[in-house]
Amino acid sequence: MRVLVTGASGFIGSVVTDALVRAGHTVTAMVRDRSSAPAFPPGVEVVAADLLEPAQLTAAGVARGFDGVCHLAALTRVRESRMAPLRYFQANLSGTANLLTALEVGTERTGVAPAFVFGSSCAVYGDVDLTGVPESRRPDPSNPYGASKLAAERLLGHQAGTGLLGVIILRSFNVAGAVEGHFDHDDSRIIPAAIAVASGRRDVFRINGDGQALREYVHVGDMAAAYLRALEGATTGGCGVYNVGSGVGVSVIDVLAAVGRVSGRPVRREHCPPVAEPRALIGDSRRIRAELGWGSPQSSIDRIVADAWHHGRAAGGTGVPPRQRNVPIIN
C-alpha cells in the first residue's frame, strides 16, 4: 500500500512508520518541521506540512491519493488542553478536516478510497471509574483534549458514510515502552518521569494520593502493530472503533516498583494530597483481538519499563531533559 503517516516525527508515529516499511509498504511521512524529524528508514518520502495550512497540504502532495492513511498528528496533553481549548480543537478537529479535504481530492482523481486509521484516545470516555470499558460505552469526555478527539471521530464517521474512505478508530490507553531508535521524550508521562528519577536526572517523583489508582499500558511496538492490522481491516464506507490496551491494571506504585527492578535503583518519591481522578480506568480490548487478530505480547509493565530504560540509555539518554528538581508528576 501507499501509506501516508501524519505525525510521523512523534513517538508513536515514528514507530508506526518503521513498522509499515518493514511490512513492505511505501510510506510518506508527514512532519511539521524537517529539522526535528527522526532518521526514517531508506525509501521513506518525507514531506513537511502543517495540518492547519491547506496550501501546505497541497504542496506536500496529500491530494495525489493514497491507499492508506495513519493519522497521528495531534495535540495530546490533557491538562494543557484545559488552558487552551481553542488550540486543541483547531489542531485535532480542524486539522483532521483539512486532511480529509485534501484526501477527498485524491480520491476523486484516482478513484481509490483510502483506508484511514485514526489515533484516538480513551480520554473520549471521560472520568469513568471502571474496569473493562467497552467501545459501546457512551463517550463523555471531561476535558477539551478528549472532546476534540471525539469530535474528530464523529467527523470521520460521517465522511466514511460518503464512501470516500474506510475508517478505523483506535482508542489507545497509555502507550509506553520503546523500540530501537525510538523512545518517549515526553517527561510529563509517568514512565519517562520515573526513569528520570532512577537515573539521577530528577530528585523526586511526586505521587498524588496513595498511588493506587489503576491504569493500563500498551507497548508502543504493540500499538504500531494495531495500526497495521487496522489498515488491513478497514472497509470502504465503514467506520470501526476499537480499544487498544493490555487489559491489565497497573498502579503508580507498580510502575515505580518496575522501574526499580529494571534499573536496580530506587525511585525516590513523595506523596502529595490526592486529586479528583478515577480509581480505575481499564479498557476492554477483546474486540480488536477477535476481529483484527491483534495481540499485545510486549505489553507487560516489566517489558515496557525495561525497553524504555535500555533503549533510552542506548540512545544516549533516558528520553528526558537534563537534571531537573522537584518537578510535579502525573497522578
Coordinates of C-alpha atoms in Angstrom, one line a residue:
M1 CA 0.0 0.0 0.0
R2 CA 1.0 3.6 -0.5
V3 CA 0.5 5.0 3.1
L4 CA 0.6 8.5 4.4
V5 CA 1.6 8.8 8.1
T6 CA 0.8 12.2 9.8
G7 CA 2.6 13.0 13.0
A8 CA 5.4 10.8 11.8
S9 CA 8.1 12.5 13.9
G10 CA 6.2 11.8 17.1
F11 CA 6.9 8.8 19.4
I12 CA 4.1 6.6 18.1
G13 CA 4.2 7.9 14.6
S14 CA 7.9 7.2 14.1
V15 CA 7.4 3.6 15.3
V16 CA 4.4 3.1 13.0
T17 CA 6.4 4.5 10.1
D18 CA 9.2 1.9 10.7
A19 CA 6.7 -0.9 11.1
L20 CA 5.0 0.0 7.8
V21 CA 8.3 -0.1 6.0
R22 CA 9.2 -3.5 7.5
A23 CA 5.8 -4.8 6.3
G24 CA 6.7 -3.8 2.7
H25 CA 4.5 -0.6 2.4
T26 CA 5.6 2.5 0.5
V27 CA 5.4 5.3 3.1
T28 CA 5.1 9.1 3.0
A29 CA 6.0 10.6 6.4
M30 CA 4.4 13.9 7.1
V31 CA 6.1 16.2 9.7
R32 CA 5.7 19.8 10.7
D33 CA 9.4 20.5 10.8
R34 CA 12.0 18.6 8.7
S35 CA 14.8 19.8 11.0
S36 CA 13.3 17.9 14.0
A37 CA 12.3 14.8 12.1
P38 CA 13.9 11.5 13.1
A39 CA 16.0 9.4 10.8
F40 CA 13.5 7.4 8.8
P41 CA 14.3 4.1 7.1
P42 CA 15.6 4.3 3.5
G43 CA 12.9 4.8 0.9
V44 CA 10.6 6.8 3.2
E45 CA 9.4 10.0 1.5
V46 CA 9.4 12.9 4.0
V47 CA 7.1 15.9 3.4
A48 CA 6.6 18.9 5.6
A49 CA 3.2 20.4 6.2
D50 CA 1.0 21.9 8.9
L51 CA -2.5 20.5 9.0
L52 CA -3.9 23.9 9.7
E53 CA -2.4 25.2 6.4
P54 CA -4.3 23.7 3.5
A55 CA -1.9 25.2 0.9
Q56 CA 0.9 23.3 2.7
L57 CA -1.0 20.0 2.4
T58 CA -1.5 20.6 -1.3
A59 CA 2.2 21.5 -1.7
A60 CA 3.2 18.3 0.2
G61 CA 1.2 16.2 -2.3
V62 CA -1.5 14.9 0.1
A63 CA -4.1 15.3 -2.7
R64 CA -2.2 12.9 -5.0
G65 CA -4.1 10.0 -3.5
F66 CA -3.1 7.2 -1.1
D67 CA -4.2 3.6 -0.4
G68 CA -3.9 4.2 3.4
V69 CA -3.5 6.9 6.0
C70 CA -2.4 6.6 9.6
H71 CA -3.4 9.9 11.2
L72 CA -1.4 10.5 14.4
A73 CA -0.7 14.3 14.2
A74 CA -2.4 15.9 17.2
L75 CA -2.1 17.8 20.4
T76 CA -2.3 15.4 23.3
R77 CA -1.8 16.9 26.8
V78 CA -5.0 16.8 28.9
R79 CA -4.0 19.5 31.4
E80 CA -2.7 21.8 28.7
S81 CA -6.0 21.4 26.8
R82 CA -7.9 22.9 29.7
M83 CA -5.9 26.1 29.3
A84 CA -6.1 26.2 25.5
P85 CA -9.3 24.6 24.3
L86 CA -9.4 26.5 21.0
R87 CA -5.9 25.4 20.1
Y88 CA -6.8 21.8 20.7
F89 CA -10.0 21.9 18.7
Q90 CA -8.1 23.7 15.9
A91 CA -5.3 21.1 15.8
N92 CA -7.4 17.9 16.4
L93 CA -10.6 18.7 14.6
S94 CA -9.9 21.4 12.1
G95 CA -6.6 19.7 11.2
T96 CA -8.4 16.5 10.6
A97 CA -11.0 18.2 8.4
N98 CA -8.3 19.8 6.3
L99 CA -6.6 16.5 5.9
L100 CA -9.9 14.8 4.8
T101 CA -10.5 17.6 2.3
A102 CA -7.1 17.0 0.6
L103 CA -7.6 13.3 0.6
E104 CA -11.0 13.7 -1.0
V105 CA -9.4 15.4 -3.9
G106 CA -7.0 12.5 -4.2
T107 CA -9.9 10.0 -4.2
E108 CA -11.7 12.0 -6.9
R109 CA -8.6 11.9 -9.1
T110 CA -7.6 8.3 -8.6
G111 CA -10.9 6.5 -7.7
V112 CA -9.1 5.0 -4.6
A113 CA -10.9 5.4 -1.3
P114 CA -8.1 5.1 1.3
A115 CA -8.2 3.0 4.5
F116 CA -8.0 5.7 7.2
V117 CA -6.7 4.8 10.7
F118 CA -7.2 7.4 13.3
G119 CA -5.3 7.6 16.5
S120 CA -7.9 8.5 19.2
S121 CA -7.8 8.1 23.0
C122 CA -9.5 6.6 26.0
A123 CA -10.0 10.3 27.0
V124 CA -13.2 10.2 25.0
Y125 CA -14.8 8.1 27.7
G126 CA -14.4 10.8 30.4
D127 CA -13.8 10.3 34.1
V128 CA -15.2 6.8 34.3
D129 CA -14.2 4.6 37.2
L130 CA -14.5 1.2 35.6
T131 CA -12.6 -1.9 34.7
G132 CA -13.3 -3.3 31.3
V133 CA -14.6 -0.1 29.5
P134 CA -16.2 -1.3 26.2
E135 CA -16.3 0.6 22.9
S136 CA -20.1 0.6 23.3
R137 CA -19.9 2.9 26.3
R138 CA -21.4 6.3 25.6
P139 CA -18.4 8.8 25.3
D140 CA -18.5 11.6 27.8
P141 CA -15.1 13.5 27.6
S142 CA -14.3 15.6 30.6
N143 CA -11.6 17.8 29.0
P144 CA -11.0 19.6 25.7
Y145 CA -8.5 17.1 24.5
G146 CA -10.9 14.2 24.8
A147 CA -13.7 16.3 23.4
S148 CA -11.7 17.3 20.4
K149 CA -10.8 13.7 19.7
L150 CA -14.4 12.6 19.9
A151 CA -15.4 15.4 17.5
A152 CA -12.8 14.2 15.0
E153 CA -14.1 10.6 15.4
R154 CA -17.6 11.8 14.6
L155 CA -16.5 13.7 11.6
L156 CA -14.6 10.6 10.3
G157 CA -17.8 8.5 10.7
H158 CA -19.8 11.0 8.6
Q159 CA -17.0 11.1 5.9
A160 CA -16.8 7.3 5.8
G161 CA -20.6 7.3 5.2
T162 CA -19.9 9.1 1.8
G163 CA -18.0 6.1 0.6
L164 CA -14.8 8.2 0.1
L165 CA -12.8 6.2 2.7
G166 CA -12.9 3.4 5.2
V167 CA -12.2 4.3 8.8
I168 CA -10.9 2.5 11.8
I169 CA -10.6 4.5 15.0
L170 CA -8.1 3.2 17.6
R171 CA -8.7 4.4 21.1
S172 CA -5.4 3.9 22.9
F173 CA -4.9 3.9 26.6
N174 CA -1.3 4.7 27.8
V175 CA 1.3 4.0 25.2
A176 CA 4.8 3.5 26.6
G177 CA 8.0 1.5 26.2
A178 CA 10.5 1.9 23.4
V179 CA 11.9 0.2 20.3
E180 CA 15.3 0.5 18.8
G181 CA 15.9 4.1 17.9
H182 CA 12.6 5.4 19.4
F183 CA 11.9 6.2 23.0
D184 CA 9.4 8.5 24.7
H185 CA 10.8 12.1 25.2
D186 CA 7.6 13.3 27.0
D187 CA 8.6 13.7 30.6
S188 CA 5.0 14.7 31.6
R189 CA 4.2 11.0 31.4
I190 CA 4.8 8.6 34.3
I191 CA 7.3 6.1 32.9
P192 CA 9.8 8.7 31.5
A193 CA 9.4 10.7 34.7
A194 CA 10.1 7.7 36.9
I195 CA 13.1 6.7 34.8
A196 CA 14.4 10.3 35.2
V197 CA 14.4 9.9 39.0
A198 CA 16.1 6.5 38.8
S199 CA 18.8 7.8 36.5
G200 CA 19.5 10.7 38.8
R201 CA 18.2 13.4 36.4
R202 CA 15.5 14.3 38.8
D203 CA 15.4 14.4 42.6
V204 CA 12.0 13.1 43.4
F205 CA 8.8 11.6 42.0
R206 CA 5.7 13.2 43.4
I207 CA 2.6 11.0 43.8
N208 CA -0.8 12.4 44.1
G209 CA -2.6 10.5 46.8
D210 CA -1.8 6.9 47.7
G211 CA -0.6 5.9 44.2
Q212 CA -3.0 3.0 43.9
A213 CA -5.2 4.3 41.0
L214 CA -5.1 1.7 38.2
R215 CA -4.3 2.4 34.6
E216 CA -3.3 0.2 31.7
Y217 CA -0.3 0.4 29.5
V218 CA 0.3 -0.8 25.9
H219 CA 3.8 -1.2 24.4
V220 CA 4.5 1.1 21.5
G221 CA 5.5 -1.9 19.4
D222 CA 2.1 -3.5 20.0
M223 CA 0.4 -0.2 19.3
A224 CA 2.2 0.1 15.9
A225 CA 1.0 -3.5 15.1
A226 CA -2.6 -2.3 15.8
Y227 CA -2.2 0.3 13.0
L228 CA -1.0 -2.3 10.5
R229 CA -3.9 -4.6 11.4
A230 CA -6.4 -1.7 11.1
L231 CA -5.1 -0.7 7.7
E232 CA -5.8 -4.3 6.6
G233 CA -9.2 -4.4 8.2
A234 CA -10.7 -1.1 7.1
T235 CA -13.6 -1.4 4.6
T236 CA -14.8 1.4 2.3
G237 CA -17.8 3.1 3.8
G238 CA -17.3 1.6 7.2
C239 CA -16.2 3.1 10.5
G240 CA -15.0 0.7 13.2
V241 CA -14.0 1.7 16.7
Y242 CA -11.5 -0.3 18.8
N243 CA -9.9 0.0 22.2
V244 CA -6.2 -0.8 22.2
G245 CA -4.8 -1.8 25.6
S246 CA -3.4 -4.7 27.6
G247 CA -6.4 -5.0 29.8
V248 CA -4.1 -5.2 32.9
G249 CA -4.5 -2.6 35.6
V250 CA -1.2 -1.1 36.9
S251 CA -0.9 1.4 39.7
V252 CA 1.7 4.2 40.1
I253 CA 3.3 2.2 42.8
D254 CA 3.5 -0.8 40.5
V255 CA 5.3 1.4 37.9
L256 CA 7.8 2.7 40.3
A257 CA 8.5 -0.9 41.5
A258 CA 9.1 -2.0 37.9
V259 CA 11.5 0.9 37.3
G260 CA 13.4 -0.1 40.5
R261 CA 13.6 -3.7 39.4
V262 CA 14.8 -2.9 35.9
S263 CA 17.2 -0.1 36.8
G264 CA 18.5 -1.6 40.1
R265 CA 18.0 1.9 41.6
P266 CA 15.3 3.1 43.9
V267 CA 12.8 5.8 42.8
R268 CA 12.7 8.4 45.5
R269 CA 9.1 9.6 46.0
E270 CA 6.9 12.0 47.9
H271 CA 3.2 11.7 48.5
C272 CA 1.1 14.8 47.8
P273 CA -2.6 15.4 48.5
P274 CA -4.9 13.3 46.3
V275 CA -6.7 14.8 43.3
A276 CA -10.0 14.0 41.8
E277 CA -9.5 11.1 39.4
P278 CA -11.0 7.7 38.6
R279 CA -9.6 4.9 40.8
A280 CA -9.5 2.6 37.8
L281 CA -9.6 3.2 34.0
I282 CA -9.0 -0.1 32.2
G283 CA -10.4 -0.8 28.8
D284 CA -11.9 -3.9 27.2
S285 CA -9.8 -4.7 24.1
R286 CA -11.4 -8.0 23.2
R287 CA -13.0 -6.7 20.0
I288 CA -9.7 -5.8 18.3
R289 CA -8.3 -9.1 19.3
A290 CA -11.2 -11.1 18.0
E291 CA -12.0 -9.0 14.8
L292 CA -8.5 -7.9 13.7
G293 CA -6.4 -10.6 15.2
W294 CA -4.3 -8.1 17.2
G295 CA -2.3 -9.1 20.3
S296 CA -0.2 -7.4 22.9
P297 CA 2.7 -9.8 23.7
Q298 CA 5.1 -6.9 24.6
S299 CA 2.7 -5.1 27.0
S300 CA 3.7 -6.4 30.4
I301 CA 4.8 -3.5 32.7
D302 CA 8.2 -5.1 33.2
R303 CA 8.8 -5.4 29.4
I304 CA 7.6 -1.8 28.8
V305 CA 9.8 -0.3 31.5
A306 CA 12.8 -2.5 30.5
D307 CA 12.6 -1.4 26.9
A308 CA 12.1 2.3 27.9
W309 CA 15.2 2.1 30.2
H310 CA 17.5 0.1 27.9
H311 CA 16.7 1.8 24.6
G312 CA 16.8 5.2 26.1
R313 CA 20.2 4.5 27.5
A314 CA 21.4 3.0 24.3
A315 CA 20.4 6.2 22.5
G316 CA 22.5 8.2 24.9
G317 CA 19.9 9.2 27.5
T318 CA 16.6 8.3 29.1
G319 CA 14.3 10.3 26.9
V320 CA 14.1 13.2 29.4
P321 CA 15.7 16.6 29.6
P322 CA 18.8 17.3 31.8
R323 CA 18.5 17.2 35.5
Q324 CA 15.5 19.0 37.0
R325 CA 14.5 19.4 40.6
N326 CA 11.1 18.6 42.2
V327 CA 9.0 18.5 39.1
P328 CA 5.3 17.8 39.7
I329 CA 4.4 14.3 38.5
I330 CA 1.3 12.8 37.0
N331 CA -1.2 11.0 39.1

